[in-house]
Short mmCIF file of C-alpha atoms in Angstrom, two decimals:
data_model
loop_
_atom_site.label_atom_id
_atom_site.label_comp_id
_atom_site.label_asym_id
_atom_site.label_seq_id
_atom_site.Cartn_x
_atom_site.Cartn_y
_atom_site.Cartn_z
CA MET A 1 -34.93 -3.03 -12.17
CA LYS A 2 -37.10 -4.95 -9.47
CA PHE A 3 -38.11 -8.41 -11.14
CA LYS A 4 -41.02 -10.60 -10.34
CA LEU A 5 -41.84 -14.03 -11.60
CA LEU A 6 -45.31 -14.02 -12.96
CA ASP A 7 -46.97 -16.92 -14.70
CA HIS A 8 -49.13 -14.36 -17.19
CA LEU A 9 -48.24 -11.19 -19.18
CA PRO A 10 -50.03 -8.24 -17.50
CA VAL A 11 -52.08 -6.37 -19.93
CA ASN A 12 -50.57 -4.22 -22.23
CA CYS A 13 -46.93 -5.36 -21.06
CA GLN A 14 -44.16 -4.84 -23.29
CA ILE A 15 -42.21 -7.51 -24.38
CA CYS A 16 -38.51 -7.16 -24.64
CA TYR A 17 -37.47 -10.62 -25.84
CA GLN A 18 -37.76 -11.78 -29.21
CA PRO A 19 -40.74 -14.34 -28.84
CA TYR A 20 -40.92 -17.61 -30.69
CA LEU A 21 -43.71 -19.28 -31.98
CA TYR A 22 -43.01 -22.79 -30.55
CA ASN A 23 -43.60 -21.08 -27.12
CA GLU A 24 -46.68 -19.58 -27.95
CA SER A 25 -49.92 -20.71 -26.01
CA LYS A 26 -52.14 -21.02 -29.36
CA PHE A 27 -49.33 -23.20 -30.97
CA LEU A 28 -48.59 -25.43 -28.14
CA GLU A 29 -52.33 -26.55 -27.93
CA THR A 30 -51.93 -28.28 -31.23
CA ASN A 31 -48.60 -29.82 -30.60
CA ASN A 32 -49.67 -31.97 -27.24
CA ASP A 33 -52.43 -32.52 -24.62
CA LEU A 34 -50.02 -31.77 -21.57
CA THR A 35 -50.73 -28.43 -19.60
CA HIS A 36 -48.29 -25.50 -20.41
CA TYR A 37 -46.81 -23.51 -17.45
CA HIS A 38 -45.36 -20.10 -18.48
CA PHE A 39 -42.98 -18.30 -16.79
CA TYR A 40 -42.56 -14.62 -17.20
CA TRP A 41 -39.91 -12.11 -15.57
CA THR A 42 -41.15 -9.20 -15.54
CA ASP A 43 -40.57 -5.35 -13.87
CA GLU A 44 -43.95 -4.50 -12.76
CA GLU A 45 -43.21 -0.80 -12.46
CA ILE A 46 -42.47 -0.07 -15.96
CA ASN A 47 -44.98 -2.86 -16.99
CA LYS A 48 -42.02 -4.71 -19.20
CA ALA A 49 -41.19 -8.55 -19.66
CA TYR A 50 -37.72 -9.25 -20.14
CA ALA A 51 -37.65 -13.21 -20.21
CA HIS A 52 -39.76 -16.18 -20.63
CA VAL A 53 -39.76 -19.87 -20.49
CA VAL A 54 -42.66 -22.26 -20.59
CA PHE A 55 -42.47 -26.00 -19.56
CA SER A 56 -44.72 -29.08 -20.31
CA ILE A 57 -44.70 -31.83 -17.75
CA HIS A 58 -44.53 -35.48 -18.67
CA ASP A 59 -43.52 -38.41 -15.96
CA GLU A 60 -42.00 -35.67 -13.60
CA ILE A 61 -40.17 -34.16 -16.20
CA GLY A 62 -40.31 -30.56 -17.34
CA TYR A 63 -39.60 -30.00 -20.96
CA SER A 64 -38.98 -26.75 -22.72
CA ASN A 65 -40.40 -27.79 -25.12
CA TYR A 66 -42.25 -31.20 -25.61
CA LYS A 67 -41.88 -33.10 -29.15
CA LEU A 68 -40.44 -29.72 -30.53
CA PRO A 69 -37.09 -29.03 -32.06
CA PHE A 70 -36.57 -26.38 -29.53
CA GLY A 71 -38.25 -23.88 -27.01
CA GLY A 72 -36.32 -22.82 -24.42
CA ILE A 73 -35.22 -19.75 -22.75
CA GLU A 74 -36.28 -16.49 -24.27
CA THR A 75 -34.16 -13.35 -22.77
CA SER A 76 -33.81 -9.56 -23.53
CA ALA A 77 -30.36 -8.55 -24.37
CA ASP A 78 -30.66 -6.09 -21.39
CA LEU A 79 -30.17 -8.64 -19.11
CA ASN A 80 -26.99 -9.95 -17.90
CA GLU A 81 -26.06 -13.41 -16.22
CA GLU A 82 -26.82 -12.58 -12.84
CA GLU A 83 -30.06 -11.44 -13.48
CA VAL A 84 -30.83 -14.43 -15.93
CA ILE A 85 -29.59 -16.81 -12.90
CA LEU A 86 -32.05 -15.30 -10.60
CA PHE A 87 -34.83 -15.83 -13.35
CA LEU A 88 -34.16 -19.57 -13.55
CA THR A 89 -33.52 -20.03 -9.80
CA ALA A 90 -37.07 -18.60 -9.55
CA VAL A 91 -38.56 -20.51 -12.22
CA GLU A 92 -36.84 -24.05 -10.50
CA LEU A 93 -38.57 -23.26 -7.16
CA GLU A 94 -42.05 -23.13 -9.03
CA LEU A 95 -41.47 -26.21 -10.95
CA VAL A 96 -40.35 -27.97 -7.72
CA LYS A 97 -43.99 -27.12 -6.47
CA LEU A 98 -45.28 -28.75 -9.33
CA GLY A 99 -43.67 -32.05 -8.84
CA VAL A 100 -40.80 -31.80 -11.20
CA GLN A 101 -37.64 -33.67 -10.57
CA LYS A 102 -35.67 -33.10 -13.63
CA ILE A 103 -35.63 -30.08 -16.00
CA ARG A 104 -34.76 -30.70 -20.07
CA ILE A 105 -34.20 -27.23 -21.84
CA HIS A 106 -33.75 -27.28 -25.57
CA GLN A 107 -32.37 -23.91 -26.73
CA ALA A 108 -32.68 -22.12 -29.87
CA PRO A 109 -29.97 -22.08 -32.77
CA GLU A 110 -27.15 -19.80 -32.03
CA ALA A 111 -28.53 -17.79 -35.52
CA TYR A 112 -31.75 -17.10 -33.86
CA GLN A 113 -29.99 -15.13 -31.01
CA GLU A 114 -26.64 -15.07 -29.47
CA GLN A 115 -26.78 -17.56 -26.28
CA VAL A 116 -23.52 -16.97 -24.45
CA ILE A 117 -25.08 -15.26 -21.43
CA VAL A 118 -27.85 -17.95 -21.10
CA SER A 119 -25.60 -20.81 -21.61
CA SER A 120 -23.46 -19.34 -18.82
CA ALA A 121 -26.25 -19.13 -16.55
CA LEU A 122 -27.41 -22.59 -17.28
CA ASP A 123 -23.80 -23.99 -16.46
CA ALA A 124 -23.36 -21.87 -13.15
CA LEU A 125 -26.76 -23.40 -11.92
CA GLY A 126 -25.47 -26.80 -12.50
CA TYR A 127 -26.78 -27.68 -16.02
CA LYS A 128 -25.28 -30.04 -18.11
CA VAL A 129 -25.39 -30.28 -21.83
CA ILE A 130 -27.17 -33.57 -23.22
CA GLN A 131 -26.91 -32.77 -26.83
CA ASN A 132 -25.58 -30.29 -29.34
CA ARG A 133 -27.16 -30.18 -32.75
CA VAL A 134 -26.17 -28.49 -36.01
CA PHE A 135 -28.23 -26.12 -37.92
CA HIS A 136 -27.38 -24.44 -40.93
CA ALA A 137 -28.96 -20.93 -41.41
CA ILE A 138 -28.44 -18.06 -44.09
CA SER A 139 -28.41 -14.51 -42.69
CA VAL A 140 -30.52 -12.23 -44.82
CA ASP A 141 -29.10 -8.84 -45.81
CA GLU A 142 -28.59 -6.40 -48.61
CA ARG A 143 -26.65 -8.71 -50.38
CA ASP A 144 -28.21 -11.37 -53.13
CA LEU A 145 -27.77 -15.11 -52.08
CA PHE A 146 -27.24 -16.06 -55.81
CA SER A 147 -23.44 -14.37 -55.39
CA ARG A 148 -22.77 -16.37 -52.35
CA MET A 149 -23.74 -19.87 -53.72
CA HIS A 150 -21.29 -22.50 -55.34
CA ARG A 151 -20.96 -22.15 -59.33
CA MET A 152 -22.41 -25.44 -59.56
CA GLU A 153 -25.70 -24.30 -57.62
CA GLN A 154 -25.60 -21.05 -59.78
CA ARG A 155 -25.78 -23.09 -63.03
CA LYS A 156 -28.94 -24.92 -61.75
CA ILE A 157 -30.80 -21.52 -61.03
CA ASN A 158 -29.84 -20.28 -64.58
CA LYS A 159 -31.05 -23.71 -66.02
CA CYS A 160 -34.34 -23.09 -64.64
CA ILE A 161 -34.88 -19.74 -65.37
CA GLN A 162 -33.99 -20.42 -69.11
CA ASN A 163 -36.29 -23.27 -68.93
CA GLY A 164 -39.18 -21.10 -67.87
CA ALA A 165 -39.34 -21.98 -63.93
CA GLU A 166 -41.49 -19.88 -61.81
CA PHE A 167 -41.42 -19.34 -58.32
CA LYS A 168 -45.00 -18.95 -56.25
CA GLN A 169 -46.20 -18.45 -52.84
CA ILE A 170 -49.23 -21.01 -52.50
CA LYS A 171 -52.04 -19.24 -50.93
CA ARG A 172 -54.79 -21.50 -52.14
CA GLY A 173 -54.80 -24.92 -52.17
CA LYS A 174 -52.52 -25.41 -49.39
CA LYS A 175 -53.98 -29.02 -48.35
CA LYS A 176 -53.36 -29.99 -52.20
CA THR A 177 -49.74 -29.13 -51.54
CA PHE A 178 -49.47 -30.53 -48.20
CA GLN A 179 -50.70 -33.85 -49.83
CA TRP A 180 -48.00 -33.48 -52.76
CA ILE A 181 -45.49 -32.96 -50.09
CA GLU A 182 -46.23 -35.82 -48.19
CA ARG A 183 -46.54 -38.26 -51.04
CA HIS A 184 -43.12 -36.87 -52.90
CA ARG A 185 -40.98 -37.22 -49.20
CA THR A 186 -42.25 -40.34 -48.78
CA LEU A 187 -41.51 -41.61 -52.59
CA ASP A 188 -38.09 -40.15 -51.85
CA TYR A 189 -37.68 -42.29 -48.66
CA LYS A 190 -37.74 -38.92 -46.51
CA PRO A 191 -40.90 -39.18 -44.67
CA PRO A 192 -42.40 -36.05 -43.16
CA SER A 193 -42.33 -35.48 -39.63
CA MET A 194 -45.88 -34.26 -39.66
CA ASN A 195 -48.65 -35.79 -41.98
CA TRP A 196 -50.76 -33.61 -44.09
CA VAL A 197 -53.78 -33.99 -41.82
CA ASP A 198 -52.10 -32.84 -38.96
CA LEU A 199 -50.29 -29.98 -40.77
CA GLU A 200 -53.40 -28.90 -41.96
CA ASN A 201 -54.80 -28.67 -38.60
CA THR A 202 -52.04 -26.73 -37.09
CA SER A 203 -51.96 -24.48 -40.26
CA GLU A 204 -55.55 -23.62 -39.65
CA ARG A 205 -55.15 -22.87 -36.12
CA ASN A 206 -51.83 -20.63 -36.47
CA PRO A 207 -52.66 -19.22 -40.36
CA LYS A 208 -50.14 -16.82 -40.23
CA ALA A 209 -47.40 -18.86 -38.81
CA TYR A 210 -47.11 -21.54 -42.04
CA LEU A 211 -46.23 -20.60 -45.47
CA VAL A 212 -45.99 -22.53 -48.69
CA PHE A 213 -43.91 -22.02 -51.75
CA GLY A 214 -43.32 -23.64 -54.73
CA VAL A 215 -41.28 -23.74 -58.21
CA TYR A 216 -43.10 -24.68 -61.16
CA MET A 217 -41.88 -25.52 -64.86
CA ASP A 218 -44.58 -26.28 -67.88
CA GLY A 219 -47.31 -26.04 -65.38
CA TRP A 220 -46.03 -28.90 -63.04
CA LEU A 221 -45.10 -28.56 -59.16
CA LEU A 222 -41.51 -29.51 -59.09
CA ALA A 223 -40.39 -28.27 -55.75
CA ALA A 224 -42.24 -27.00 -52.69
CA THR A 225 -41.83 -26.40 -49.05
CA VAL A 226 -43.97 -25.69 -45.85
CA ALA A 227 -42.07 -22.99 -44.10
CA VAL A 228 -42.64 -21.58 -40.49
CA LYS A 229 -42.50 -18.16 -39.38
CA VAL A 230 -40.74 -18.85 -35.98
CA SER A 231 -40.88 -15.16 -35.29
CA ASP A 232 -41.03 -11.77 -37.05
CA ASN A 233 -37.77 -12.14 -38.31
CA ILE A 234 -37.04 -15.64 -38.86
CA LEU A 235 -38.30 -18.17 -41.19
CA TYR A 236 -37.64 -21.75 -41.04
CA HIS A 237 -37.66 -23.93 -44.31
CA PHE A 238 -39.36 -26.69 -42.69
CA MET A 239 -40.68 -29.34 -45.05
CA PRO A 240 -38.98 -29.43 -48.53
CA ALA A 241 -39.68 -31.76 -51.09
CA SER A 242 -38.90 -32.24 -54.97
CA CYS A 243 -41.16 -33.96 -57.35
CA THR A 244 -39.98 -38.01 -57.89
CA ASP A 245 -42.32 -38.33 -60.60
CA PHE A 246 -40.68 -36.94 -63.60
CA GLN A 247 -36.87 -38.03 -64.19
CA HIS A 248 -36.59 -35.32 -66.78
CA TYR A 249 -37.12 -32.42 -64.45
CA ARG A 250 -34.72 -33.70 -61.87
CA LYS A 251 -31.78 -32.30 -63.88
CA PHE A 252 -32.93 -28.72 -63.07
CA SER A 253 -32.56 -29.13 -59.05
CA PRO A 254 -35.66 -26.84 -58.78
CA MET A 255 -35.09 -26.88 -54.78
CA VAL A 256 -31.86 -24.54 -55.32
CA MET A 257 -34.22 -22.35 -57.07
CA LEU A 258 -36.86 -22.47 -54.55
CA VAL A 259 -34.27 -21.66 -51.80
CA ASN A 260 -33.06 -18.70 -53.71
CA GLU A 261 -36.32 -17.11 -54.41
CA MET A 262 -37.48 -17.90 -50.85
CA TYR A 263 -34.38 -15.83 -49.87
CA LYS A 264 -35.62 -13.00 -51.69
CA TRP A 265 -39.07 -13.14 -50.42
CA CYS A 266 -37.51 -13.08 -46.69
CA ALA A 267 -35.50 -9.63 -47.99
CA GLU A 268 -38.65 -8.17 -49.18
CA ASN A 269 -40.68 -9.25 -45.79
CA GLY A 270 -38.40 -8.13 -42.93
CA ILE A 271 -37.24 -11.79 -42.34
CA LYS A 272 -33.39 -12.09 -41.23
CA VAL A 273 -32.79 -15.24 -40.88
CA LEU A 274 -33.84 -18.45 -43.31
CA ASP A 275 -33.33 -21.53 -41.22
CA LEU A 276 -32.40 -24.35 -43.48
CA GLY A 277 -32.60 -26.84 -40.39
CA THR A 278 -30.69 -29.70 -39.44
CA SER A 279 -29.10 -32.51 -41.70
CA TYR A 280 -29.41 -35.63 -39.50
CA VAL A 281 -30.44 -39.11 -40.73
CA ASP A 282 -30.68 -41.75 -38.09
CA MET A 283 -29.39 -39.30 -35.48
CA LYS A 284 -26.34 -38.89 -37.51
CA LEU A 285 -25.15 -35.70 -39.80
CA LYS A 286 -25.40 -36.66 -43.26
CA ASP A 287 -22.52 -35.33 -45.16
CA SER A 288 -24.54 -34.62 -48.56
CA LEU A 289 -27.12 -32.63 -47.04
CA VAL A 290 -24.34 -30.50 -45.07
CA ASN A 291 -22.65 -29.87 -48.19
CA PHE A 292 -25.62 -28.98 -50.25
CA LYS A 293 -26.72 -26.32 -47.30
CA GLU A 294 -23.46 -24.93 -47.41
CA ASN A 295 -23.26 -24.75 -51.32
CA ILE A 296 -26.43 -22.62 -51.15
CA GLY A 297 -25.03 -20.02 -48.76
CA GLY A 298 -25.89 -21.79 -45.63
CA LYS A 299 -23.65 -21.31 -42.28
CA SER A 300 -23.51 -23.91 -39.39
CA ASN A 301 -24.51 -23.10 -36.05
CA GLU A 302 -25.49 -24.92 -32.88
CA ALA A 303 -28.21 -25.85 -30.81
CA LEU A 304 -27.73 -27.02 -27.29
CA SER A 305 -30.00 -28.86 -25.01
CA TRP A 306 -29.56 -28.92 -21.22
CA MET A 307 -30.47 -31.10 -18.22
CA LYS A 308 -30.57 -30.67 -14.59
CA VAL A 309 -31.80 -32.98 -11.52
CA LEU A 310 -33.40 -30.85 -9.00
CA SER A 311 -32.49 -32.01 -5.66
#
């Protein structure tokens, strides 16, 4: 293949890598006011793109991505290490022209896509790992999630069902649910990473990316989450919250039922990975969160962040 580095996708170009929401122009415009520089590794003869990375530049540092959990290099499984190295080398030359002196790349979790070739290419080019974050994710397949859960969590789901709990995808009244989530996370000393005003704005500009789910009992919303459709086959359990008002309902642990029903929704809608996110509090892994995610079927995986000083 004859590759060429482009700053835009040609008309009708076929994308051969898995694109993530966090690297899309429309989403990045809602995240920060910086200029975003896209780089595509394309074969013009057959009009296909095999790799992509986008950088936001701040204080002479190129970030992929800025103020986001990750961005990173998106590559086709058809590329070998040498071809990824050639792509990154070409990108570095362009970043130098833009005055970039240091590069920071936050790669996606391994559950999203195998990172062996990209990691090897980054290492060969002199990038150093500066952060190794632990994520938990559930692989969605023909098996049900209930059977993979700890018996304690199974009992919680059964108790919810026996007492009339209902799962719903919330399509109307998202604003009200955003406010509910913000309130209850704050009361539970888990302030959200986005306030409801910013979340509503981002959701309106990316309407297909943000989904809202909830569990109700006796007409009350007991657990809810904002989920992010990161790609066609990945759903991120982004902003979960449980009701803090009624102690009587806390014994049902409705969040467990919420995750189980979201898994079913994923299976019905072609989603292959349900991302449960990280379990850090004050930059340290919280054992209770890790145990909870593993009890409900989550498996740990890594996401590496890399840094390089350009000469």
